Structure formats: C-alpha cells, structure tokens
Amino acid sequence: MLQGLATELGPWSWWIVAFVLLAAELIAPGVFLIWIGLAALVIGALSLLLWQTAFWAWQLQLVMFAALSVVFALLGRKYFGRNRATSDEPFLNQREASLVGRTRRFRNRLSKGGAVSGWTIPGGRSTVKTCRREPG
C-alpha cells in the first residue's frame, strides 16, 4: 500500500513526508523532527533530479534518508544544542550550588561546644564544613 502510494506520487512523496514532519515539529516543538524533515527535503530534492535513473531505488532513498537524518540531528545538536546565553541567575535551578560561599548566622544558640562540623543541609547534598559561634 505505501509502496504503491509512493510510486503513484513519485518524488513528491518525500516532500509530503518532509512537510508532515515539519508541521509535527510546530505542533510538538522539541527541535528534533526539524532535522528529520530537513533530511526528507534533501531526499525530495534529489528525487526530483534522479527519479528516472535506474540506481535511485527506494532502498537507496531510505538508506540515504536515515543517514542524512542522523547527520543533520548530530550537526544540529552540535551547533544549536548549546545554550550560549549567559544568565543573571546561573544557579536558578541548582539550589545547593547557590549556597556555596554564603555565610549565615544561626538564630538559635549552638550547643555547648559552639561549633558544628560536617552536618548536612536538609534537602540537599551540600555540607557545612565548620560553623563557629560568634561573640555576642
């Protein structure tokens, strides 16, 4: 059924697949289907040029489509995957990291020794190395 439909539509079947994938990227954005859609566009353009040649069989088209999809996805991830923008709040979603280097006073008096060493902050992995009671 699909092979008959692809034969009937000719090289335009790749263009239809490409636009369906690009429309799916608009509906469910994730910046992944755009690379597969771009690969389908390239195969569609090649199909317009090479449709009548003997070597341009559907097997070669599928292999090239799969290879181009992987290549475009890897290149897209390499060049567009990084977040190059610097944030004014670099530790917004890293609560433990935002506590590094900060000092706070205890509201309650410490027990007799006046120092606490190596206790864990509730809800986090960070530990306080040493705390001393300040005079006064």
PDB file of C-alpha atoms in Angstrom:
ATOM      1  CA  MET A   1       0.000   0.000   0.000  1.00  0.00           C
ATOM      2  CA  LEU A   2       2.693   2.523   0.974  1.00  0.00           C
ATOM      3  CA  GLN A   3       4.925   1.440  -1.884  1.00  0.00           C
ATOM      4  CA  GLY A   4       2.046   1.927  -4.317  1.00  0.00           C
ATOM      5  CA  LEU A   5       1.327   5.352  -2.866  1.00  0.00           C
ATOM      6  CA  ALA A   6       4.990   6.345  -3.100  1.00  0.00           C
ATOM      7  CA  THR A   7       5.146   5.109  -6.701  1.00  0.00           C
ATOM      8  CA  GLU A   8       1.970   6.978  -7.591  1.00  0.00           C
ATOM      9  CA  LEU A   9       3.127  10.255  -6.022  1.00  0.00           C
ATOM     10  CA  GLY A  10       6.646   9.937  -7.366  1.00  0.00           C
ATOM     11  CA  PRO A  11       9.300  12.233  -5.943  1.00  0.00           C
ATOM     12  CA  TRP A  12       6.623  14.358  -4.302  1.00  0.00           C
ATOM     13  CA  SER A  13       6.119  11.713  -1.612  1.00  0.00           C
ATOM     14  CA  TRP A  14       9.339  12.881   0.086  1.00  0.00           C
ATOM     15  CA  TRP A  15       8.113  16.474   0.012  1.00  0.00           C
ATOM     16  CA  ILE A  16       4.863  15.404   1.674  1.00  0.00           C
ATOM     17  CA  VAL A  17       6.792  13.474   4.340  1.00  0.00           C
ATOM     18  CA  ALA A  18       9.046  16.499   4.889  1.00  0.00           C
ATOM     19  CA  PHE A  19       6.169  18.917   5.367  1.00  0.00           C
ATOM     20  CA  VAL A  20       4.339  16.497   7.663  1.00  0.00           C
ATOM     21  CA  LEU A  21       7.469  16.231   9.822  1.00  0.00           C
ATOM     22  CA  LEU A  22       7.990  19.993   9.846  1.00  0.00           C
ATOM     23  CA  ALA A  23       4.335  20.527  10.793  1.00  0.00           C
ATOM     24  CA  ALA A  24       4.722  17.966  13.582  1.00  0.00           C
ATOM     25  CA  GLU A  25       7.707  19.979  14.841  1.00  0.00           C
ATOM     26  CA  LEU A  26       5.488  23.045  15.036  1.00  0.00           C
ATOM     27  CA  ILE A  27       2.791  21.158  16.938  1.00  0.00           C
ATOM     28  CA  ALA A  28       5.171  19.384  19.346  1.00  0.00           C
ATOM     29  CA  PRO A  29       8.318  21.518  19.462  1.00  0.00           C
ATOM     30  CA  GLY A  30      11.418  19.708  20.555  1.00  0.00           C
ATOM     31  CA  VAL A  31      13.908  20.672  17.837  1.00  0.00           C
ATOM     32  CA  PHE A  32      14.308  17.087  16.694  1.00  0.00           C
ATOM     33  CA  LEU A  33      11.766  16.488  13.946  1.00  0.00           C
ATOM     34  CA  ILE A  34      13.072  19.534  12.110  1.00  0.00           C
ATOM     35  CA  TRP A  35      16.303  17.664  11.310  1.00  0.00           C
ATOM     36  CA  ILE A  36      14.447  14.602  10.038  1.00  0.00           C
ATOM     37  CA  GLY A  37      12.199  16.899   7.989  1.00  0.00           C
ATOM     38  CA  LEU A  38      15.256  18.612   6.538  1.00  0.00           C
ATOM     39  CA  ALA A  39      16.654  15.217   5.532  1.00  0.00           C
ATOM     40  CA  ALA A  40      13.342  14.412   3.817  1.00  0.00           C
ATOM     41  CA  LEU A  41      13.525  17.743   1.958  1.00  0.00           C
ATOM     42  CA  VAL A  42      17.012  16.923   0.698  1.00  0.00           C
ATOM     43  CA  ILE A  43      15.909  13.442  -0.428  1.00  0.00           C
ATOM     44  CA  GLY A  44      12.879  15.060  -2.093  1.00  0.00           C
ATOM     45  CA  ALA A  45      15.113  17.476  -3.996  1.00  0.00           C
ATOM     46  CA  LEU A  46      17.390  14.624  -5.059  1.00  0.00           C
ATOM     47  CA  SER A  47      14.353  12.587  -6.071  1.00  0.00           C
ATOM     48  CA  LEU A  48      13.173  15.376  -8.378  1.00  0.00           C
ATOM     49  CA  LEU A  49      16.541  15.228 -10.125  1.00  0.00           C
ATOM     50  CA  LEU A  50      17.179  11.469 -10.086  1.00  0.00           C
ATOM     51  CA  TRP A  51      13.719   9.856 -10.210  1.00  0.00           C
ATOM     52  CA  GLN A  52      14.097   8.378 -13.692  1.00  0.00           C
ATOM     53  CA  THR A  53      17.562   6.919 -13.111  1.00  0.00           C
ATOM     54  CA  ALA A  54      17.967   3.196 -12.523  1.00  0.00           C
ATOM     55  CA  PHE A  55      20.060   3.404  -9.363  1.00  0.00           C
ATOM     56  CA  TRP A  56      17.600   5.667  -7.489  1.00  0.00           C
ATOM     57  CA  ALA A  57      15.610   2.806  -5.950  1.00  0.00           C
ATOM     58  CA  TRP A  58      13.508   3.130  -2.814  1.00  0.00           C
ATOM     59  CA  GLN A  59      16.120   1.159  -0.846  1.00  0.00           C
ATOM     60  CA  LEU A  60      18.816   3.725  -1.625  1.00  0.00           C
ATOM     61  CA  GLN A  61      16.410   6.543  -0.806  1.00  0.00           C
ATOM     62  CA  LEU A  62      15.621   5.060   2.625  1.00  0.00           C
ATOM     63  CA  VAL A  63      19.300   4.444   3.428  1.00  0.00           C
ATOM     64  CA  MET A  64      20.217   7.995   2.422  1.00  0.00           C
ATOM     65  CA  PHE A  65      17.260   9.380   4.376  1.00  0.00           C
ATOM     66  CA  ALA A  66      18.327   7.500   7.517  1.00  0.00           C
ATOM     67  CA  ALA A  67      21.950   8.590   7.131  1.00  0.00           C
ATOM     68  CA  LEU A  68      21.033  12.226   6.482  1.00  0.00           C
ATOM     69  CA  SER A  69      18.648  12.217   9.444  1.00  0.00           C
ATOM     70  CA  VAL A  70      21.430  11.096  11.770  1.00  0.00           C
ATOM     71  CA  VAL A  71      23.942  13.545  10.294  1.00  0.00           C
ATOM     72  CA  PHE A  72      21.547  16.508  10.473  1.00  0.00           C
ATOM     73  CA  ALA A  73      20.478  15.618  14.025  1.00  0.00           C
ATOM     74  CA  LEU A  74      24.098  15.413  15.194  1.00  0.00           C
ATOM     75  CA  LEU A  75      25.080  18.637  13.435  1.00  0.00           C
ATOM     76  CA  GLY A  76      22.017  20.402  14.779  1.00  0.00           C
ATOM     77  CA  ARG A  77      22.781  19.245  18.289  1.00  0.00           C
ATOM     78  CA  LYS A  78      26.401  20.332  17.955  1.00  0.00           C
ATOM     79  CA  TYR A  79      25.697  23.822  16.645  1.00  0.00           C
ATOM     80  CA  PHE A  80      22.339  24.662  18.199  1.00  0.00           C
ATOM     81  CA  GLY A  81      22.241  22.405  21.250  1.00  0.00           C
ATOM     82  CA  ARG A  82      24.372  24.591  23.487  1.00  0.00           C
ATOM     83  CA  ASN A  83      22.843  27.387  25.436  1.00  0.00           C
ATOM     84  CA  ARG A  84      25.185  30.257  24.683  1.00  0.00           C
ATOM     85  CA  ALA A  85      23.208  32.868  26.591  1.00  0.00           C
ATOM     86  CA  THR A  86      24.552  33.803  29.982  1.00  0.00           C
ATOM     87  CA  SER A  87      22.049  34.110  32.756  1.00  0.00           C
ATOM     88  CA  ASP A  88      21.886  36.682  35.513  1.00  0.00           C
ATOM     89  CA  GLU A  89      20.821  33.780  37.788  1.00  0.00           C
ATOM     90  CA  PRO A  90      23.208  30.926  36.860  1.00  0.00           C
ATOM     91  CA  PHE A  91      22.179  28.778  39.861  1.00  0.00           C
ATOM     92  CA  LEU A  92      18.425  29.232  39.465  1.00  0.00           C
ATOM     93  CA  ASN A  93      17.644  25.502  39.410  1.00  0.00           C
ATOM     94  CA  GLN A  94      20.679  24.376  41.414  1.00  0.00           C
ATOM     95  CA  ARG A  95      19.842  25.215  44.993  1.00  0.00           C
ATOM     96  CA  GLU A  96      22.883  23.552  46.529  1.00  0.00           C
ATOM     97  CA  ALA A  97      25.279  25.379  44.217  1.00  0.00           C
ATOM     98  CA  SER A  98      23.719  28.721  45.085  1.00  0.00           C
ATOM     99  CA  LEU A  99      24.659  28.200  48.756  1.00  0.00           C
ATOM    100  CA  VAL A 100      28.390  27.850  48.124  1.00  0.00           C
ATOM    101  CA  GLY A 101      30.320  30.745  49.583  1.00  0.00           C
ATOM    102  CA  ARG A 102      27.437  32.228  51.557  1.00  0.00           C
ATOM    103  CA  THR A 103      27.569  32.742  55.294  1.00  0.00           C
ATOM    104  CA  ARG A 104      24.607  32.964  57.634  1.00  0.00           C
ATOM    105  CA  ARG A 105      24.108  33.427  61.347  1.00  0.00           C
ATOM    106  CA  PHE A 106      22.273  30.884  63.422  1.00  0.00           C
ATOM    107  CA  ARG A 107      19.091  32.147  65.014  1.00  0.00           C
ATOM    108  CA  ASN A 108      19.359  29.775  67.934  1.00  0.00           C
ATOM    109  CA  ARG A 109      22.370  29.332  70.142  1.00  0.00           C
ATOM    110  CA  LEU A 110      24.533  26.361  69.406  1.00  0.00           C
ATOM    111  CA  SER A 111      25.049  23.619  71.937  1.00  0.00           C
ATOM    112  CA  LYS A 112      27.856  23.837  74.476  1.00  0.00           C
ATOM    113  CA  GLY A 113      30.825  23.470  72.157  1.00  0.00           C
ATOM    114  CA  GLY A 114      29.866  26.377  69.944  1.00  0.00           C
ATOM    115  CA  ALA A 115      30.959  24.625  66.758  1.00  0.00           C
ATOM    116  CA  VAL A 116      29.231  22.251  64.422  1.00  0.00           C
ATOM    117  CA  SER A 117      31.212  20.357  61.844  1.00  0.00           C
ATOM    118  CA  GLY A 118      30.097  18.404  58.797  1.00  0.00           C
ATOM    119  CA  TRP A 119      26.324  18.409  59.092  1.00  0.00           C
ATOM    120  CA  THR A 120      24.117  18.093  56.019  1.00  0.00           C
ATOM    121  CA  ILE A 121      21.728  20.817  54.944  1.00  0.00           C
ATOM    122  CA  PRO A 122      18.196  19.382  54.897  1.00  0.00           C
ATOM    123  CA  GLY A 123      17.004  18.732  51.336  1.00  0.00           C
ATOM    124  CA  GLY A 124      20.447  18.980  49.782  1.00  0.00           C
ATOM    125  CA  ARG A 125      23.770  17.275  49.361  1.00  0.00           C
ATOM    126  CA  SER A 126      25.937  20.174  50.496  1.00  0.00           C
ATOM    127  CA  THR A 127      27.617  20.060  53.856  1.00  0.00           C
ATOM    128  CA  VAL A 128      28.717  22.875  56.110  1.00  0.00           C
ATOM    129  CA  LYS A 129      32.383  22.387  56.877  1.00  0.00           C
ATOM    130  CA  THR A 130      32.619  24.379  60.094  1.00  0.00           C
ATOM    131  CA  CYS A 131      30.451  26.878  61.916  1.00  0.00           C
ATOM    132  CA  ARG A 132      31.568  28.866  64.933  1.00  0.00           C
ATOM    133  CA  ARG A 133      29.510  30.799  67.384  1.00  0.00           C
ATOM    134  CA  GLU A 134      30.119  34.499  67.025  1.00  0.00           C
ATOM    135  CA  PRO A 135      30.666  36.502  70.182  1.00  0.00           C
ATOM    136  CA  GLY A 136      27.691  38.422  71.472  1.00  0.00           C
TER     137      GLY A 136
END
